[in-house]
Every structure is written in structure tokens, then in C-alpha cells.
mmCIF file of C-alpha atoms in Angstrom:
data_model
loop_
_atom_site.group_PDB
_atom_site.id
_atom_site.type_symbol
_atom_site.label_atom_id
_atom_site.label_comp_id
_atom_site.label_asym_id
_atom_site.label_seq_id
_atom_site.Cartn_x
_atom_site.Cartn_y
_atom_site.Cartn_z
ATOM 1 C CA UNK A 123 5.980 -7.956 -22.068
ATOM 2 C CA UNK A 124 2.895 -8.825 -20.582
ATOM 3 C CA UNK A 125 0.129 -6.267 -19.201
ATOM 4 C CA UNK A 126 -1.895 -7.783 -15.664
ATOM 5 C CA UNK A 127 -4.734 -6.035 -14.534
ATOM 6 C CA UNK A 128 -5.656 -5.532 -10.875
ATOM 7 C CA UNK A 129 -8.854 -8.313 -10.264
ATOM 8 C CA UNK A 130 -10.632 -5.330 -7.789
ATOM 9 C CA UNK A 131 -13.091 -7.798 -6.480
ATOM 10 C CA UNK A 132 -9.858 -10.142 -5.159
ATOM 11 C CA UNK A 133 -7.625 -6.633 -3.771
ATOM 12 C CA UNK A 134 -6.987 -5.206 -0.874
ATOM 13 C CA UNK A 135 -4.678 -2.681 0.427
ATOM 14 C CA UNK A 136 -4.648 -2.343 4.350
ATOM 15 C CA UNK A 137 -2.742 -0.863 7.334
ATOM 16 C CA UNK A 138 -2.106 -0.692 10.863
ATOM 17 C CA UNK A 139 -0.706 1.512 13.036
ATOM 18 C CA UNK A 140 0.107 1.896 16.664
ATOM 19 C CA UNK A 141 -2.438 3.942 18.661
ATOM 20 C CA UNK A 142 -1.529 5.148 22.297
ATOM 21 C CA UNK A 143 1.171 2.953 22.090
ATOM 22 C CA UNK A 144 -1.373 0.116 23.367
ATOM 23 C CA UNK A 145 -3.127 -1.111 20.531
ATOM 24 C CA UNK A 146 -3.116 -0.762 16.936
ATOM 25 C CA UNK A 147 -5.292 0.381 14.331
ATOM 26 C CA UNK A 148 -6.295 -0.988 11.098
ATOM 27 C CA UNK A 149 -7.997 0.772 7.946
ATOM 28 C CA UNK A 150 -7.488 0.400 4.619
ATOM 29 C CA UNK A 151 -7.799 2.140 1.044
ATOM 30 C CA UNK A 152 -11.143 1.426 -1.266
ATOM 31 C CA UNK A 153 -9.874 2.823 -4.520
ATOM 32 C CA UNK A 154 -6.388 1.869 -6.030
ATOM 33 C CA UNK A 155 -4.549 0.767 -8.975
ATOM 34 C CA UNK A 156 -1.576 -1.854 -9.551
ATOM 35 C CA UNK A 157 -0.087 -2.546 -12.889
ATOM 36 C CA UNK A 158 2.532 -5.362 -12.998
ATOM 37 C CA UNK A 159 4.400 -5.733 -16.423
ATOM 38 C CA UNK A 160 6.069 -9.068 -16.787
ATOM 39 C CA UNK A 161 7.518 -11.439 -19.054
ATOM 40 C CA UNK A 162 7.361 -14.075 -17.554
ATOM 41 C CA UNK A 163 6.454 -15.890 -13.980
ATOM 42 C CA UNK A 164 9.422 -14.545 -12.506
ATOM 43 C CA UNK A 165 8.329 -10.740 -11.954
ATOM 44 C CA UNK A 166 12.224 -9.691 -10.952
ATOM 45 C CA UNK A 167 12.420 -8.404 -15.140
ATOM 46 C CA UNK A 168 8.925 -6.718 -14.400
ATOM 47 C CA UNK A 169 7.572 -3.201 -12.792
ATOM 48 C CA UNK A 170 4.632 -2.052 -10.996
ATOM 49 C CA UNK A 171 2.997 0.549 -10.334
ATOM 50 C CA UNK A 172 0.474 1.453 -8.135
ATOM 51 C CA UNK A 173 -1.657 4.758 -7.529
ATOM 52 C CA UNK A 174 -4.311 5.026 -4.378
ATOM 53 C CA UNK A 175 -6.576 7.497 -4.146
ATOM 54 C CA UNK A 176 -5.936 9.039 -0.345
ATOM 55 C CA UNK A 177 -9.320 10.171 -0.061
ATOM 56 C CA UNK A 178 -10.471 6.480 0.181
ATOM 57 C CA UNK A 179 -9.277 5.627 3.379
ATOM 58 C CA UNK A 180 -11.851 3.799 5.563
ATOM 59 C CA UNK A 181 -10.946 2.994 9.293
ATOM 60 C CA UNK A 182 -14.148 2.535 10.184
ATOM 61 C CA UNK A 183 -14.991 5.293 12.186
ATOM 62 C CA UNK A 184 -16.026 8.990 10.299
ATOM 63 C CA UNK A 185 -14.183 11.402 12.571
ATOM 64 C CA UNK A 186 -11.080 9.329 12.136
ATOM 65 C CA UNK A 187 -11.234 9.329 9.030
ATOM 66 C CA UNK A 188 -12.087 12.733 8.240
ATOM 67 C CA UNK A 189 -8.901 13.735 10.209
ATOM 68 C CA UNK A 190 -7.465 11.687 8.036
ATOM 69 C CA UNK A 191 -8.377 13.160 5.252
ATOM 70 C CA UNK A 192 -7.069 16.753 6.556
ATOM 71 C CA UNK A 193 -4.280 19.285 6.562
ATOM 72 C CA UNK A 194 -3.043 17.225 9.857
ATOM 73 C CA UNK A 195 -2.217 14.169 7.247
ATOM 74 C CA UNK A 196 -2.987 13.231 3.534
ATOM 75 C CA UNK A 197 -4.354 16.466 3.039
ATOM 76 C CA UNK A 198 -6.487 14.939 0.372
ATOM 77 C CA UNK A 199 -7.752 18.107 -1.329
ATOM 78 C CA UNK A 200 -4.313 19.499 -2.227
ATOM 79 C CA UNK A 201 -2.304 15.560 -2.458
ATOM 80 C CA UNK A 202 -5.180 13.167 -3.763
ATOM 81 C CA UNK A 203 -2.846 10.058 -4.627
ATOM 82 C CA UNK A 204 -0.226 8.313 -3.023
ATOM 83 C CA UNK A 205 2.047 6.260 -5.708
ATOM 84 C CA UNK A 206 4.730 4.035 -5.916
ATOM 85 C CA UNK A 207 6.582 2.596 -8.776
ATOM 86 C CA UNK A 208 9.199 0.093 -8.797
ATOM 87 C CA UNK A 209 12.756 0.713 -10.099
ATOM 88 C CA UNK A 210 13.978 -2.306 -8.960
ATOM 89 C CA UNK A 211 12.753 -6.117 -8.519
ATOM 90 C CA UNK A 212 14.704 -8.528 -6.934
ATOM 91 C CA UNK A 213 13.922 -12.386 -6.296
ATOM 92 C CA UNK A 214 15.628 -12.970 -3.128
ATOM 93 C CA UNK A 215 14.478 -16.916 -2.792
ATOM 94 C CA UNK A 216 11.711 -18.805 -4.156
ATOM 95 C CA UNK A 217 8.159 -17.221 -4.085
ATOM 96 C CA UNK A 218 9.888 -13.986 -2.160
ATOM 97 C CA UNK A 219 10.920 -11.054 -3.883
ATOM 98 C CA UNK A 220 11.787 -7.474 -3.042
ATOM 99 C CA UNK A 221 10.269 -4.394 -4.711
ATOM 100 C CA UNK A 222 12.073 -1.153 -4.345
ATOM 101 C CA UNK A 223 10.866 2.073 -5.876
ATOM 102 C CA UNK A 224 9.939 5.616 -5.353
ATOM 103 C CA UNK A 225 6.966 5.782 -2.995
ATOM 104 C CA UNK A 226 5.671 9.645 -2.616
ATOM 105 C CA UNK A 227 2.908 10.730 -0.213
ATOM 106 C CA UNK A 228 2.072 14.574 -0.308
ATOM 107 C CA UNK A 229 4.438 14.852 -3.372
ATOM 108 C CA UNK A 230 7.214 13.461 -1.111
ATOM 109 C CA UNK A 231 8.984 10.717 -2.902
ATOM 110 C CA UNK A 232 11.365 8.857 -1.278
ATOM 111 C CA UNK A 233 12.719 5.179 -2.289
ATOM 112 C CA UNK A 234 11.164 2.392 -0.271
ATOM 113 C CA UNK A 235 11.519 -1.357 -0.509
ATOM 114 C CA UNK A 236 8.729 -3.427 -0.123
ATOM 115 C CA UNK A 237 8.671 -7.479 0.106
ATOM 116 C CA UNK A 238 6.131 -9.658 -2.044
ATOM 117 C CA UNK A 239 5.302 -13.286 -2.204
ATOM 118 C CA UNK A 240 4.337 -15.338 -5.074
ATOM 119 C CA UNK A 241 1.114 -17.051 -4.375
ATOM 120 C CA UNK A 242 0.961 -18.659 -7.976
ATOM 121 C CA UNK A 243 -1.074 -18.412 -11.224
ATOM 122 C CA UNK A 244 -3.876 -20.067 -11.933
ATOM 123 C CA UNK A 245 -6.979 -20.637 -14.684
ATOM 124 C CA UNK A 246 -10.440 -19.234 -13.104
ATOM 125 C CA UNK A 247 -13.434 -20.704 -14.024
ATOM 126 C CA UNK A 248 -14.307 -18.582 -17.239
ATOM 127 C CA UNK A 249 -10.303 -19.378 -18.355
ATOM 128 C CA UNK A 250 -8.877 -15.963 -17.638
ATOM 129 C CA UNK A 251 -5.375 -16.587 -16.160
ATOM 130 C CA UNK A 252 -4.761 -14.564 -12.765
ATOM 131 C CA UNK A 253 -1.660 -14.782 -10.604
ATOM 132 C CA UNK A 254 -1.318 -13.280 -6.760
ATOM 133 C CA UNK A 255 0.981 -11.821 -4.800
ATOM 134 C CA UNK A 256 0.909 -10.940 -1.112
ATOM 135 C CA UNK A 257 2.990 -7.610 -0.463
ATOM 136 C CA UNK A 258 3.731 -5.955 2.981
ATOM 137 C CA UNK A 259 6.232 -3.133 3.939
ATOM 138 C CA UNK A 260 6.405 -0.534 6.768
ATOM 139 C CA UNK A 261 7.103 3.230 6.463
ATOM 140 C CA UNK A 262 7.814 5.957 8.850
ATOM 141 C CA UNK A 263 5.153 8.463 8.037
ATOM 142 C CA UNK A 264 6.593 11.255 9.035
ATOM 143 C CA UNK A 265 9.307 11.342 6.165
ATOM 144 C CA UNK A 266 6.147 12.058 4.194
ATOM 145 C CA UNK A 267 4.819 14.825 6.092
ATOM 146 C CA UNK A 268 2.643 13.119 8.078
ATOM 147 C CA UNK A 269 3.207 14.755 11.245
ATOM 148 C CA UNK A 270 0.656 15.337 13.185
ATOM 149 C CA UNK A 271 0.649 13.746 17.102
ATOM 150 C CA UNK A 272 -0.566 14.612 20.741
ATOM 151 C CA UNK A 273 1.611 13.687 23.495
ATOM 152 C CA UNK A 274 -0.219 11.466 26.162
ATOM 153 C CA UNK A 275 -0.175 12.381 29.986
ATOM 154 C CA UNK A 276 1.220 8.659 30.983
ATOM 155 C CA UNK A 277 3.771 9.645 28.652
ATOM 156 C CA UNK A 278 4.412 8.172 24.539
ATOM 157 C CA UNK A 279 2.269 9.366 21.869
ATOM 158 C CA UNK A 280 -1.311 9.014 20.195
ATOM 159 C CA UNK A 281 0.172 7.891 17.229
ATOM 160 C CA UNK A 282 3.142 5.716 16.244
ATOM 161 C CA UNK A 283 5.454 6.997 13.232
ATOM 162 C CA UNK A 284 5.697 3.510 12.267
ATOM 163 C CA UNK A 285 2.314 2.320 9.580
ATOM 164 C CA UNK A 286 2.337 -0.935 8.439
ATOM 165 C CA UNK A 287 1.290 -2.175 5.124
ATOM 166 C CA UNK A 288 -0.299 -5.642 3.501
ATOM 167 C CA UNK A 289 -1.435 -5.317 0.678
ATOM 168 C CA UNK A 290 -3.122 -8.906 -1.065
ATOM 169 C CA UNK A 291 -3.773 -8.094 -4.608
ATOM 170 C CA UNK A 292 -4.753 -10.761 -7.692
ATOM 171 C CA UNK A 293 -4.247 -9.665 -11.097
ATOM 172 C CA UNK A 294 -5.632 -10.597 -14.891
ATOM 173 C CA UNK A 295 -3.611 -10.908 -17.814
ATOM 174 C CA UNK A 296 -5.039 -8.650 -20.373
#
């Protein structure tokens, strides 16, 4: 089985989520990890795993992200990582898979399925070989404790429960 690196300089992992129930908004996490084990192309025999580091979220505004950071959500200090690991791959068609795992935020672990598509493998320049996939997903955050809301005066809430995840990684065989 073959080990592939996470390329850092070619990764992101970003969200979005619903804000006043007029807009959303989008952040993302500076400092994660993703392993994929695989035999072969076809990743459906393979796992991944994948650890982010809470404390990096960035939504570009301090304050945000400092409440972020707090008691009210990831509670950084006491949960630093968020982690999911695949028990499950499934091709459905194609480039598309399915990954389903155990995803657990605040040391809540719940199974979640996320979908992924193939983008390919290919030689760089300096003849390392590096394959992509583009995954995205949605979760409720509240089944992970992440509670916290204000109720609006025009009625709805400041926050959706609903986040959104894409996450655009490339990896390096080692």
C-alpha cells in the first residue's frame, strides 16, 4: 500500500456558513493533515485520515475568529483537533467517490459521509508524482456541540446549523 503526503503549498480546507440567514460566510483552516493510503488509482481499497488543528481557523476578521476559538464553539484550549478517518470508500461512478468515516469535533464522533472527485495524477516538474482530489460535505454543527446562536428581531437566527465544507487537497507519493 502506498503512503501520499499532503502537498501543503497546493491544500486547502474551507467553509461557509449561513449568517443572518442572508448571506454566508466563508473561512477556512491554515494547519491540517490528510493521509490517503492506496494501492492503486482507485482510492475505494484506500483510507484517509485527516487531523485540523481548530485553533487555525481564519475568517478574516479577529473578533470572529476569536469567538470562534471559544467555549461558545471549538473551544480550542480544551478540543484542539477536529479529525476524521474513513471506514469506508466507495466509488460511486467514474472520478466520484464517497468517503464515510467517523468525523469528531469536541471529542464528538459521529459517522459522516463526505463526496470526493478524482482530479487525476500527474508528474510535476522535479518528477514527484502527485494526484488531487476535490472533497466537499456538509454537517450540522450542532451534533458536535456547536451550539451557540442569537435569535434575530426580524425573526431566524445569526447562525445557520448547516457549515459547508470544500476541501481541494493535492498529495505526494512518498
Amino acid at each position: 500500500m502506498a503512503t501520499w503526503n499532503l502537498d501543503k503549498a497546493h491544500s486547502e480546507i474551507e467553509f461557509k456558513v449561513k449568517h443572518m440567514m442572508i448571506s454566508n460566510v466563508k473561512g477556512l483552516f491554515e494547519d491540517f493533515d490528510v493521509i490517503l493510503e492506496s494501492s492503486s488509482d482507485d482510492i475505494s481499497q484506500g483510507k484517509v485520515s485527516v487531523e485540523i488543528k481548530a485553533g487555525s481557523i481564519n475568517t478574516k476578521n479577529e473578533q470572529r475568529d476569536q469567538h470562534l476559538k471559544s467555549e461558545d464553539f471549538f473551544n480550542v484550549e480544551v478540543y484542539p483537533t477536529i479529525k476524521f478517518t474513513t471506514t469506508e470508500i466507495k466509488k460511486i461512478d467514474g472520478d466520484e467517490y464517497e468517503l464515510i468515516g467517523d468525523l469528531t469535533i469536541k471529542d464528538i464522533t459521529k459517522p459522516t459521509t463526505f463526496n470526493a472527485e478524482f482530479g487525476g495524477i500527474a508528474k510535476d516538474p522535479w518528477g514527484n508524482q502527485k494526484t488531487g482530489y476535490t472533497v466537499t460535505g456538509k454537517i450540522n454543527r450542532q451534533e458536535f456541540g456547536l451550539t451557540w446562536n442569537a435569535a434575530l428581531e426580524t425573526g431566524g437566527v445569526m447562525v445557520s446549523e448547516d457549515v459547508k465544507f470544500q476541501a481541494d487537497v493535492q498529495f505526494v507519493i512518498v
